[in-house]
């Protein structure tokens, strides 16, 4: 089967790419579009390192076909900072040591951003359950939960 | 709540919580990890792996694969070298099977093709003819004299005659009169334990990109804990001079010891050499589970005697570790660590390492120690229960201290165990009330820590900033801690230092980022490199002022006359000196190379509260506190992060994680769905208390901190569960079915 032409929107910009029919969105982002922020940790939707937002929903981009994102709105970690200004979550993760190796960080940031857009004042438990699909092997999650709380407070203007 | 007790030393930068220099790269997606690097013309490398646990390879026919359009090369073990060094040969044979496959997932052949689709199709066309052999995957089976033989004649000189051919190493440590010690005990408990193999579980699969030129020079980009070691291994396997292979470490997405060797790198180099193209290999998660890591699994017997007032009179441990299909000596570290927390008159540990048809064991955070200490700390706890003694008081009563002759032979210098135990005893956690089906567990932990070969360059830039060049991949925030120590020593702001991790051609040899060595050893070398640069700057200033070099001192980032007799000169700052360096003799730099000793051992104490559901056997961790001696916490946030991350890995090991092999010798749970590491909703906050008992072996008192935190959780959780349900399990993980079975058996 021939490659498929896809027109989509990524981080607010129009984007076009061709991909093989069986190619994942993750591979298309990384290999066709040069957006290597999303990582492949498992390829089976179990680790969350490839989390992106697709039409307002969080998806594991390793479980979405590239061909499926025709006319979709995709948001990745590369779209979180505006120019030199980091997103409050990104700043909080740096300020409060919420990353060690950093491989899970893009997926967790995208997931946390979506949470705070839906619930600006989540409890620790709500954050822990929301991020339960994003594995982190370094931090023990403690500082991640705290950084999300701090960013949430910052975004609420508290 | 995170508590840091201060040392008396007066630091300005060290001990603060500055932002990590790689932070922006890592939160924006800009940082380049193993799989993120590409070059034009790059081919996809893919590895064919054995479906058998143990089999002879009769033949490999790759002709159909090579005939497939888009396939550029196929390699087997015949395309690698044949190094004489046996340990190097083992690494090589683990990367690519030679004659026999030794475990499910063992690499057999590899292909380089224009894309993934073609590479996958080519793998299916490679015909391998196997003759399956009997296999063994459990250590207690493997050490039987009639067990299937994994490899012939691999025992080293230590192994007693008459042992199973699978036993490759034996060790023994201890001192004192065991019989007399046990005779003076009021209570002796002897128990047997098992622990499962667990995987390091780093989220980033192994990845590398190799380019081999027609001139015999090669470059390798890879995610590793040690680019110099990768160069050594790969150059040996490829039978090339180390200088002709340049290895650059990418950012690393976790390692925990599992990225201290090579699995795919020599294969990528061989494919690239044969294909004449750059080749990238990225492991799948299934392959990571089947063919990298994991840690050893164990079977252990521990016997301890105690007086009714809580004095340990004697202790004995027999440790049997399986480490997969190639020899290892990991049991040495377990046997040395087992009783390290205690001041004992009579102690003996024996250890056996055995081969099985499993992937070769790779280091995992304090390799060998967590399981041995789990067994010892479980028996100590049971003695406390039997004798109705407070488990913390008993540990204080027997705690190793400065001057104690350790169970493994050394005499301890200044150590923090007693202070750590006392901090735990004073902490509110130790006195908090518990509810029904809840229990509190306590355990000590120990790790040796390491120094090793280290080489650092420090350059003073003409704009008054400083560049540090070091050779150890930053796995937990070390760029920050190294920059902090450079800034501290130079007397300049942290922001004026940039630390870069360089390739193998740009610096002398550096040992791997392991053994909790980087902040200690690279920090030590950085401080010495800074002092060398300061000496140069003072000498330049002495020339400018026309006074003796000894009459110039360095204070607060500036050269000053050393007292009134030296003359009356305005201080010259680093920036002042750097700006005119070309007029005073040229560039200013400092360099230091060392095989660092004096790493300073480390102790931790963990407290865990759990609740066990009597209906399901599921354990929930309610509260967890880590107490650990950091020597000097250079960056307290990152020290806490190590303590929290290690504790959670240990919680996973204690409650859920395990390699499960079927009767066919195949791994049953090679994915994050079935090998489930802890997720955020499984856990409470992990509280930390950093103690700072300075390590005399480091200018700032630093000790390693990265490995100790994984040692105590196994026993802390087991002890907590035993107190919650009134029955003690003797195997890990304590998964719900096992706990339920134990509760049911109790009645």
PDB file of N, CA and C in Angstrom, chain A residues 22 30 36-37 39-42 46-47 49 77-78 86 90 93-95 97 99-103 105-106 109 124 128-129 132 135 137-143, chain B residues 20 23 26-27 33 35-36 117 199-201 203 205 252-254 256 285 364 637-638 640-642 644-645 648-649 657 673 677-681 683-686:
ATOM      1  N   UNK A  22       0.751   1.850   8.226  1.00  0.00           N
ATOM      2  CA  UNK A  22       0.859   1.252   9.556  1.00  0.00           C
ATOM      3  C   UNK A  22       1.687   2.118  10.505  1.00  0.00           C
ATOM      4  N   UNK A  30       8.049  12.087  15.186  1.00  0.00           N
ATOM      5  CA  UNK A  30       9.493  12.034  15.429  1.00  0.00           C
ATOM      6  C   UNK A  30      10.299  11.986  14.128  1.00  0.00           C
ATOM      7  N   UNK A  36      10.810  15.523  18.235  1.00  0.00           N
ATOM      8  CA  UNK A  36      11.258  14.343  19.001  1.00  0.00           C
ATOM      9  C   UNK A  36      10.987  14.479  20.495  1.00  0.00           C
ATOM     10  N   UNK A  37      10.179  15.479  20.876  1.00  0.00           N
ATOM     11  CA  UNK A  37       9.852  15.644  22.298  1.00  0.00           C
ATOM     12  C   UNK A  37       9.100  14.449  22.850  1.00  0.00           C
ATOM     13  N   UNK A  39       8.392  10.679  23.424  1.00  0.00           N
ATOM     14  CA  UNK A  39       9.347   9.564  23.439  1.00  0.00           C
ATOM     15  C   UNK A  39       8.615   8.231  23.362  1.00  0.00           C
ATOM     16  N   UNK A  40       9.288   7.215  22.843  1.00  0.00           N
ATOM     17  CA  UNK A  40       8.726   5.866  22.893  1.00  0.00           C
ATOM     18  C   UNK A  40       9.383   5.087  24.028  1.00  0.00           C
ATOM     19  N   UNK A  41       8.570   4.786  25.029  1.00  0.00           N
ATOM     20  CA  UNK A  41       9.097   3.985  26.137  1.00  0.00           C
ATOM     21  C   UNK A  41       8.668   2.543  26.050  1.00  0.00           C
ATOM     22  N   UNK A  42       7.495   2.304  25.418  1.00  0.00           N
ATOM     23  CA  UNK A  42       6.979   0.925  25.406  1.00  0.00           C
ATOM     24  C   UNK A  42       6.368   0.534  24.075  1.00  0.00           C
ATOM     25  N   UNK A  46       1.504   1.731  27.520  1.00  0.00           N
ATOM     26  CA  UNK A  46       1.585   1.438  28.955  1.00  0.00           C
ATOM     27  C   UNK A  46       2.404   2.445  29.754  1.00  0.00           C
ATOM     28  N   UNK A  47       3.226   3.273  29.092  1.00  0.00           N
ATOM     29  CA  UNK A  47       4.148   4.111  29.868  1.00  0.00           C
ATOM     30  C   UNK A  47       3.850   5.606  29.788  1.00  0.00           C
ATOM     31  N   UNK A  49       5.027   7.928  27.896  1.00  0.00           N
ATOM     32  CA  UNK A  49       6.107   8.844  27.507  1.00  0.00           C
ATOM     33  C   UNK A  49       5.812   9.541  26.177  1.00  0.00           C
ATOM     34  N   UNK A  77       4.605  18.592  23.498  1.00  0.00           N
ATOM     35  CA  UNK A  77       5.401  19.347  24.473  1.00  0.00           C
ATOM     36  C   UNK A  77       6.077  20.546  23.807  1.00  0.00           C
ATOM     37  N   UNK A  78       6.369  20.421  22.514  1.00  0.00           N
ATOM     38  CA  UNK A  78       7.055  21.523  21.826  1.00  0.00           C
ATOM     39  C   UNK A  78       6.177  22.779  21.754  1.00  0.00           C
ATOM     40  N   UNK A  86       8.412  29.953  29.412  1.00  0.00           N
ATOM     41  CA  UNK A  86       8.016  28.575  29.692  1.00  0.00           C
ATOM     42  C   UNK A  86       6.590  28.564  30.249  1.00  0.00           C
ATOM     43  N   UNK A  90       6.187  23.844  33.164  1.00  0.00           N
ATOM     44  CA  UNK A  90       7.595  23.619  32.809  1.00  0.00           C
ATOM     45  C   UNK A  90       8.505  24.302  33.825  1.00  0.00           C
ATOM     46  N   UNK A  93       8.468  22.459  37.118  1.00  0.00           N
ATOM     47  CA  UNK A  93       9.234  21.207  37.077  1.00  0.00           C
ATOM     48  C   UNK A  93      10.724  21.483  37.250  1.00  0.00           C
ATOM     49  N   UNK A  94      11.212  22.577  36.653  1.00  0.00           N
ATOM     50  CA  UNK A  94      12.631  22.919  36.823  1.00  0.00           C
ATOM     51  C   UNK A  94      12.885  23.414  38.251  1.00  0.00           C
ATOM     52  N   UNK A  95      12.040  24.327  38.702  1.00  0.00           N
ATOM     53  CA  UNK A  95      12.278  24.971  39.999  1.00  0.00           C
ATOM     54  C   UNK A  95      12.200  23.982  41.159  1.00  0.00           C
ATOM     55  N   UNK A  97      12.603  20.510  40.960  1.00  0.00           N
ATOM     56  CA  UNK A  97      13.330  19.250  40.733  1.00  0.00           C
ATOM     57  C   UNK A  97      12.392  18.084  40.442  1.00  0.00           C
ATOM     58  N   UNK A  99      12.060  16.520  37.778  1.00  0.00           N
ATOM     59  CA  UNK A  99      12.578  15.603  36.758  1.00  0.00           C
ATOM     60  C   UNK A  99      13.981  15.183  37.151  1.00  0.00           C
ATOM     61  N   UNK A 100      14.304  13.955  36.811  1.00  0.00           N
ATOM     62  CA  UNK A 100      15.702  13.529  36.980  1.00  0.00           C
ATOM     63  C   UNK A 100      16.290  13.239  35.603  1.00  0.00           C
ATOM     64  N   UNK A 101      15.981  12.066  35.046  1.00  0.00           N
ATOM     65  CA  UNK A 101      16.532  11.823  33.699  1.00  0.00           C
ATOM     66  C   UNK A 101      15.773  12.617  32.660  1.00  0.00           C
ATOM     67  N   UNK A 102      14.484  12.840  32.871  1.00  0.00           N
ATOM     68  CA  UNK A 102      13.715  13.700  31.983  1.00  0.00           C
ATOM     69  C   UNK A 102      13.039  13.012  30.813  1.00  0.00           C
ATOM     70  N   UNK A 103      13.179  11.700  30.669  1.00  0.00           N
ATOM     71  CA  UNK A 103      12.603  11.043  29.488  1.00  0.00           C
ATOM     72  C   UNK A 103      11.080  11.000  29.566  1.00  0.00           C
ATOM     73  N   UNK A 105       9.327  13.264  31.144  1.00  0.00           N
ATOM     74  CA  UNK A 105       8.862  14.622  31.432  1.00  0.00           C
ATOM     75  C   UNK A 105       7.944  15.197  30.343  1.00  0.00           C
ATOM     76  N   UNK A 106       8.276  15.074  29.050  1.00  0.00           N
ATOM     77  CA  UNK A 106       7.363  15.638  28.051  1.00  0.00           C
ATOM     78  C   UNK A 106       5.953  15.067  28.152  1.00  0.00           C
ATOM     79  N   UNK A 109       4.246  16.400  31.322  1.00  0.00           N
ATOM     80  CA  UNK A 109       3.869  17.818  31.199  1.00  0.00           C
ATOM     81  C   UNK A 109       2.609  17.977  30.361  1.00  0.00           C
ATOM     82  N   UNK A 124      -4.058  16.220  45.582  1.00  0.00           N
ATOM     83  CA  UNK A 124      -2.928  15.316  45.322  1.00  0.00           C
ATOM     84  C   UNK A 124      -3.425  13.996  44.733  1.00  0.00           C
ATOM     85  N   UNK A 128      -2.480  12.266  41.216  1.00  0.00           N
ATOM     86  CA  UNK A 128      -1.867  10.923  41.166  1.00  0.00           C
ATOM     87  C   UNK A 128      -2.656   9.999  40.243  1.00  0.00           C
ATOM     88  N   UNK A 129      -3.980  10.062  40.295  1.00  0.00           N
ATOM     89  CA  UNK A 129      -4.760   9.189  39.410  1.00  0.00           C
ATOM     90  C   UNK A 129      -4.705   9.671  37.963  1.00  0.00           C
ATOM     91  N   UNK A 132      -1.535   8.455  36.468  1.00  0.00           N
ATOM     92  CA  UNK A 132      -1.231   7.038  36.692  1.00  0.00           C
ATOM     93  C   UNK A 132      -0.810   6.329  35.408  1.00  0.00           C
ATOM     94  N   UNK A 135       4.430   6.654  33.430  1.00  0.00           N
ATOM     95  CA  UNK A 135       5.439   6.049  34.308  1.00  0.00           C
ATOM     96  C   UNK A 135       6.648   6.962  34.460  1.00  0.00           C
ATOM     97  N   UNK A 137      10.393   6.415  36.474  1.00  0.00           N
ATOM     98  CA  UNK A 137      11.156   5.458  37.259  1.00  0.00           C
ATOM     99  C   UNK A 137      12.154   6.144  38.180  1.00  0.00           C
ATOM    100  N   UNK A 138      12.386   7.455  37.957  1.00  0.00           N
ATOM    101  CA  UNK A 138      13.439   8.132  38.728  1.00  0.00           C
ATOM    102  C   UNK A 138      12.948   8.777  40.012  1.00  0.00           C
ATOM    103  N   UNK A 139      11.834   9.482  39.947  1.00  0.00           N
ATOM    104  CA  UNK A 139      11.532  10.454  41.005  1.00  0.00           C
ATOM    105  C   UNK A 139      10.721   9.905  42.162  1.00  0.00           C
ATOM    106  N   UNK A 140      10.044   8.768  41.955  1.00  0.00           N
ATOM    107  CA  UNK A 140       9.096   8.331  42.976  1.00  0.00           C
ATOM    108  C   UNK A 140       7.849   9.193  42.989  1.00  0.00           C
ATOM    109  N   UNK A 141       7.714  10.072  42.001  1.00  0.00           N
ATOM    110  CA  UNK A 141       6.539  10.926  41.737  1.00  0.00           C
ATOM    111  C   UNK A 141       6.361  12.068  42.737  1.00  0.00           C
ATOM    112  N   UNK A 142       6.998  12.007  43.881  1.00  0.00           N
ATOM    113  CA  UNK A 142       6.724  12.972  44.943  1.00  0.00           C
ATOM    114  C   UNK A 142       6.864  14.417  44.448  1.00  0.00           C
ATOM    115  N   UNK A 143       8.011  14.702  43.861  1.00  0.00           N
ATOM    116  CA  UNK A 143       8.261  16.086  43.442  1.00  0.00           C
ATOM    117  C   UNK A 143       7.412  16.465  42.219  1.00  0.00           C
TER     118      UNK A 143
ATOM    119  N   UNK B  20      18.508  23.243  37.526  1.00  0.00           N
ATOM    120  CA  UNK B  20      19.437  22.380  36.790  1.00  0.00           C
ATOM    121  C   UNK B  20      19.722  22.969  35.403  1.00  0.00           C
ATOM    122  N   UNK B  23      17.612  21.761  32.516  1.00  0.00           N
ATOM    123  CA  UNK B  23      16.174  21.768  32.781  1.00  0.00           C
ATOM    124  C   UNK B  23      15.346  22.238  31.600  1.00  0.00           C
ATOM    125  N   UNK B  26      15.060  19.813  28.834  1.00  0.00           N
ATOM    126  CA  UNK B  26      14.282  18.602  29.124  1.00  0.00           C
ATOM    127  C   UNK B  26      12.797  18.869  29.283  1.00  0.00           C
ATOM    128  N   UNK B  27      12.407  20.089  29.613  1.00  0.00           N
ATOM    129  CA  UNK B  27      10.969  20.357  29.712  1.00  0.00           C
ATOM    130  C   UNK B  27      10.377  20.872  28.406  1.00  0.00           C
ATOM    131  N   UNK B  33      17.959  12.401  23.388  1.00  0.00           N
ATOM    132  CA  UNK B  33      18.219  11.107  24.020  1.00  0.00           C
ATOM    133  C   UNK B  33      18.679  10.114  22.947  1.00  0.00           C
ATOM    134  N   UNK B  35      17.438   7.758  21.149  1.00  0.00           N
ATOM    135  CA  UNK B  35      16.705   7.514  19.902  1.00  0.00           C
ATOM    136  C   UNK B  35      16.437   8.788  19.124  1.00  0.00           C
ATOM    137  N   UNK B  36      16.896   9.933  19.625  1.00  0.00           N
ATOM    138  CA  UNK B  36      16.509  11.212  19.027  1.00  0.00           C
ATOM    139  C   UNK B  36      17.476  11.726  17.972  1.00  0.00           C
ATOM    140  N   UNK B 117       9.872  -1.188   8.049  1.00  0.00           N
ATOM    141  CA  UNK B 117       9.036  -2.208   7.399  1.00  0.00           C
ATOM    142  C   UNK B 117       9.927  -3.247   6.724  1.00  0.00           C
ATOM    143  N   UNK B 199      13.622  -5.815  37.006  1.00  0.00           N
ATOM    144  CA  UNK B 199      14.316  -5.030  35.981  1.00  0.00           C
ATOM    145  C   UNK B 199      14.480  -3.583  36.433  1.00  0.00           C
ATOM    146  N   UNK B 200      15.561  -2.974  35.972  1.00  0.00           N
ATOM    147  CA  UNK B 200      15.832  -1.576  36.306  1.00  0.00           C
ATOM    148  C   UNK B 200      14.671  -0.669  35.873  1.00  0.00           C
ATOM    149  N   UNK B 201      14.040  -1.027  34.780  1.00  0.00           N
ATOM    150  CA  UNK B 201      12.800  -0.353  34.390  1.00  0.00           C
ATOM    151  C   UNK B 201      12.950   1.087  33.936  1.00  0.00           C
ATOM    152  N   UNK B 203      12.777   4.178  31.619  1.00  0.00           N
ATOM    153  CA  UNK B 203      11.715   4.383  30.626  1.00  0.00           C
ATOM    154  C   UNK B 203      12.295   4.443  29.211  1.00  0.00           C
ATOM    155  N   UNK B 205      14.255   2.924  26.285  1.00  0.00           N
ATOM    156  CA  UNK B 205      14.918   1.705  25.791  1.00  0.00           C
ATOM    157  C   UNK B 205      16.323   2.031  25.264  1.00  0.00           C
ATOM    158  N   UNK B 252      20.481  10.604  28.853  1.00  0.00           N
ATOM    159  CA  UNK B 252      20.124   9.234  29.188  1.00  0.00           C
ATOM    160  C   UNK B 252      18.799   9.201  29.932  1.00  0.00           C
ATOM    161  N   UNK B 253      17.908   8.358  29.432  1.00  0.00           N
ATOM    162  CA  UNK B 253      16.570   8.272  30.012  1.00  0.00           C
ATOM    163  C   UNK B 253      16.468   7.208  31.080  1.00  0.00           C
ATOM    164  N   UNK B 254      17.306   7.329  32.089  1.00  0.00           N
ATOM    165  CA  UNK B 254      17.329   6.365  33.182  1.00  0.00           C
ATOM    166  C   UNK B 254      18.279   5.220  32.894  1.00  0.00           C
ATOM    167  N   UNK B 256      20.036   3.292  36.174  1.00  0.00           N
ATOM    168  CA  UNK B 256      20.045   2.591  37.469  1.00  0.00           C
ATOM    169  C   UNK B 256      21.013   1.416  37.490  1.00  0.00           C
ATOM    170  N   UNK B 285      10.508  -2.427  23.809  1.00  0.00           N
ATOM    171  CA  UNK B 285      10.358  -2.688  25.249  1.00  0.00           C
ATOM    172  C   UNK B 285      10.401  -4.187  25.542  1.00  0.00           C
ATOM    173  N   UNK B 364      22.048  -3.209  39.142  1.00  0.00           N
ATOM    174  CA  UNK B 364      20.832  -2.456  39.468  1.00  0.00           C
ATOM    175  C   UNK B 364      21.046  -1.859  40.846  1.00  0.00           C
ATOM    176  N   UNK B 637      17.677  19.050  46.783  1.00  0.00           N
ATOM    177  CA  UNK B 637      16.544  18.552  45.983  1.00  0.00           C
ATOM    178  C   UNK B 637      16.897  17.238  45.291  1.00  0.00           C
ATOM    179  N   UNK B 638      18.097  17.179  44.751  1.00  0.00           N
ATOM    180  CA  UNK B 638      18.467  15.985  43.984  1.00  0.00           C
ATOM    181  C   UNK B 638      18.800  14.820  44.908  1.00  0.00           C
ATOM    182  N   UNK B 640      17.237  14.372  47.761  1.00  0.00           N
ATOM    183  CA  UNK B 640      15.889  13.890  48.101  1.00  0.00           C
ATOM    184  C   UNK B 640      15.306  13.076  46.959  1.00  0.00           C
ATOM    185  N   UNK B 641      15.544  13.544  45.740  1.00  0.00           N
ATOM    186  CA  UNK B 641      15.031  12.820  44.576  1.00  0.00           C
ATOM    187  C   UNK B 641      15.595  11.415  44.488  1.00  0.00           C
ATOM    188  N   UNK B 642      16.886  11.260  44.791  1.00  0.00           N
ATOM    189  CA  UNK B 642      17.484   9.922  44.803  1.00  0.00           C
ATOM    190  C   UNK B 642      16.844   9.068  45.901  1.00  0.00           C
ATOM    191  N   UNK B 644      13.870   9.389  47.235  1.00  0.00           N
ATOM    192  CA  UNK B 644      12.476   9.075  46.915  1.00  0.00           C
ATOM    193  C   UNK B 644      12.378   8.052  45.785  1.00  0.00           C
ATOM    194  N   UNK B 645      13.184   8.264  44.745  1.00  0.00           N
ATOM    195  CA  UNK B 645      13.132   7.352  43.599  1.00  0.00           C
ATOM    196  C   UNK B 645      13.588   5.955  43.959  1.00  0.00           C
ATOM    197  N   UNK B 648      10.960   4.137  46.009  1.00  0.00           N
ATOM    198  CA  UNK B 648       9.817   3.659  45.220  1.00  0.00           C
ATOM    199  C   UNK B 648      10.195   2.450  44.372  1.00  0.00           C
ATOM    200  N   UNK B 649      11.405   2.435  43.850  1.00  0.00           N
ATOM    201  CA  UNK B 649      11.850   1.224  43.143  1.00  0.00           C
ATOM    202  C   UNK B 649      11.851   0.031  44.096  1.00  0.00           C
ATOM    203  N   UNK B 657       6.968  -6.333  41.550  1.00  0.00           N
ATOM    204  CA  UNK B 657       7.784  -6.579  40.359  1.00  0.00           C
ATOM    205  C   UNK B 657       8.451  -7.947  40.422  1.00  0.00           C
ATOM    206  N   UNK B 673       2.770  -3.604  30.969  1.00  0.00           N
ATOM    207  CA  UNK B 673       1.430  -3.956  31.425  1.00  0.00           C
ATOM    208  C   UNK B 673       1.510  -5.091  32.449  1.00  0.00           C
ATOM    209  N   UNK B 677       5.555  -1.511  37.104  1.00  0.00           N
ATOM    210  CA  UNK B 677       6.311  -0.714  38.071  1.00  0.00           C
ATOM    211  C   UNK B 677       5.333   0.233  38.781  1.00  0.00           C
ATOM    212  N   UNK B 678       5.673   0.744  39.954  1.00  0.00           N
ATOM    213  CA  UNK B 678       4.723   1.599  40.666  1.00  0.00           C
ATOM    214  C   UNK B 678       4.318   2.820  39.836  1.00  0.00           C
ATOM    215  N   UNK B 679       3.021   3.146  39.886  1.00  0.00           N
ATOM    216  CA  UNK B 679       2.516   4.358  39.247  1.00  0.00           C
ATOM    217  C   UNK B 679       2.149   5.353  40.335  1.00  0.00           C
ATOM    218  N   UNK B 680       1.880   6.583  39.909  1.00  0.00           N
ATOM    219  CA  UNK B 680       1.690   7.671  40.886  1.00  0.00           C
ATOM    220  C   UNK B 680       0.586   7.349  41.883  1.00  0.00           C
ATOM    221  N   UNK B 681      -0.496   6.699  41.419  1.00  0.00           N
ATOM    222  CA  UNK B 681      -1.632   6.463  42.311  1.00  0.00           C
ATOM    223  C   UNK B 681      -1.401   5.293  43.264  1.00  0.00           C
ATOM    224  N   UNK B 683       1.074   5.272  45.325  1.00  0.00           N
ATOM    225  CA  UNK B 683       2.052   5.714  46.326  1.00  0.00           C
ATOM    226  C   UNK B 683       1.588   6.898  47.148  1.00  0.00           C
ATOM    227  N   UNK B 684       2.109   6.995  48.381  1.00  0.00           N
ATOM    228  CA  UNK B 684       1.956   8.231  49.148  1.00  0.00           C
ATOM    229  C   UNK B 684       3.138   9.165  48.839  1.00  0.00           C
ATOM    230  N   UNK B 685       3.148  10.332  49.472  1.00  0.00           N
ATOM    231  CA  UNK B 685       4.363  11.152  49.414  1.00  0.00           C
ATOM    232  C   UNK B 685       5.492  10.382  50.102  1.00  0.00           C
ATOM    233  N   UNK B 686       6.693  10.579  49.620  1.00  0.00           N
ATOM    234  CA  UNK B 686       7.848   9.937  50.248  1.00  0.00           C
ATOM    235  C   UNK B 686       8.609  11.027  50.997  1.00  0.00           C
TER     236      UNK B 686
END
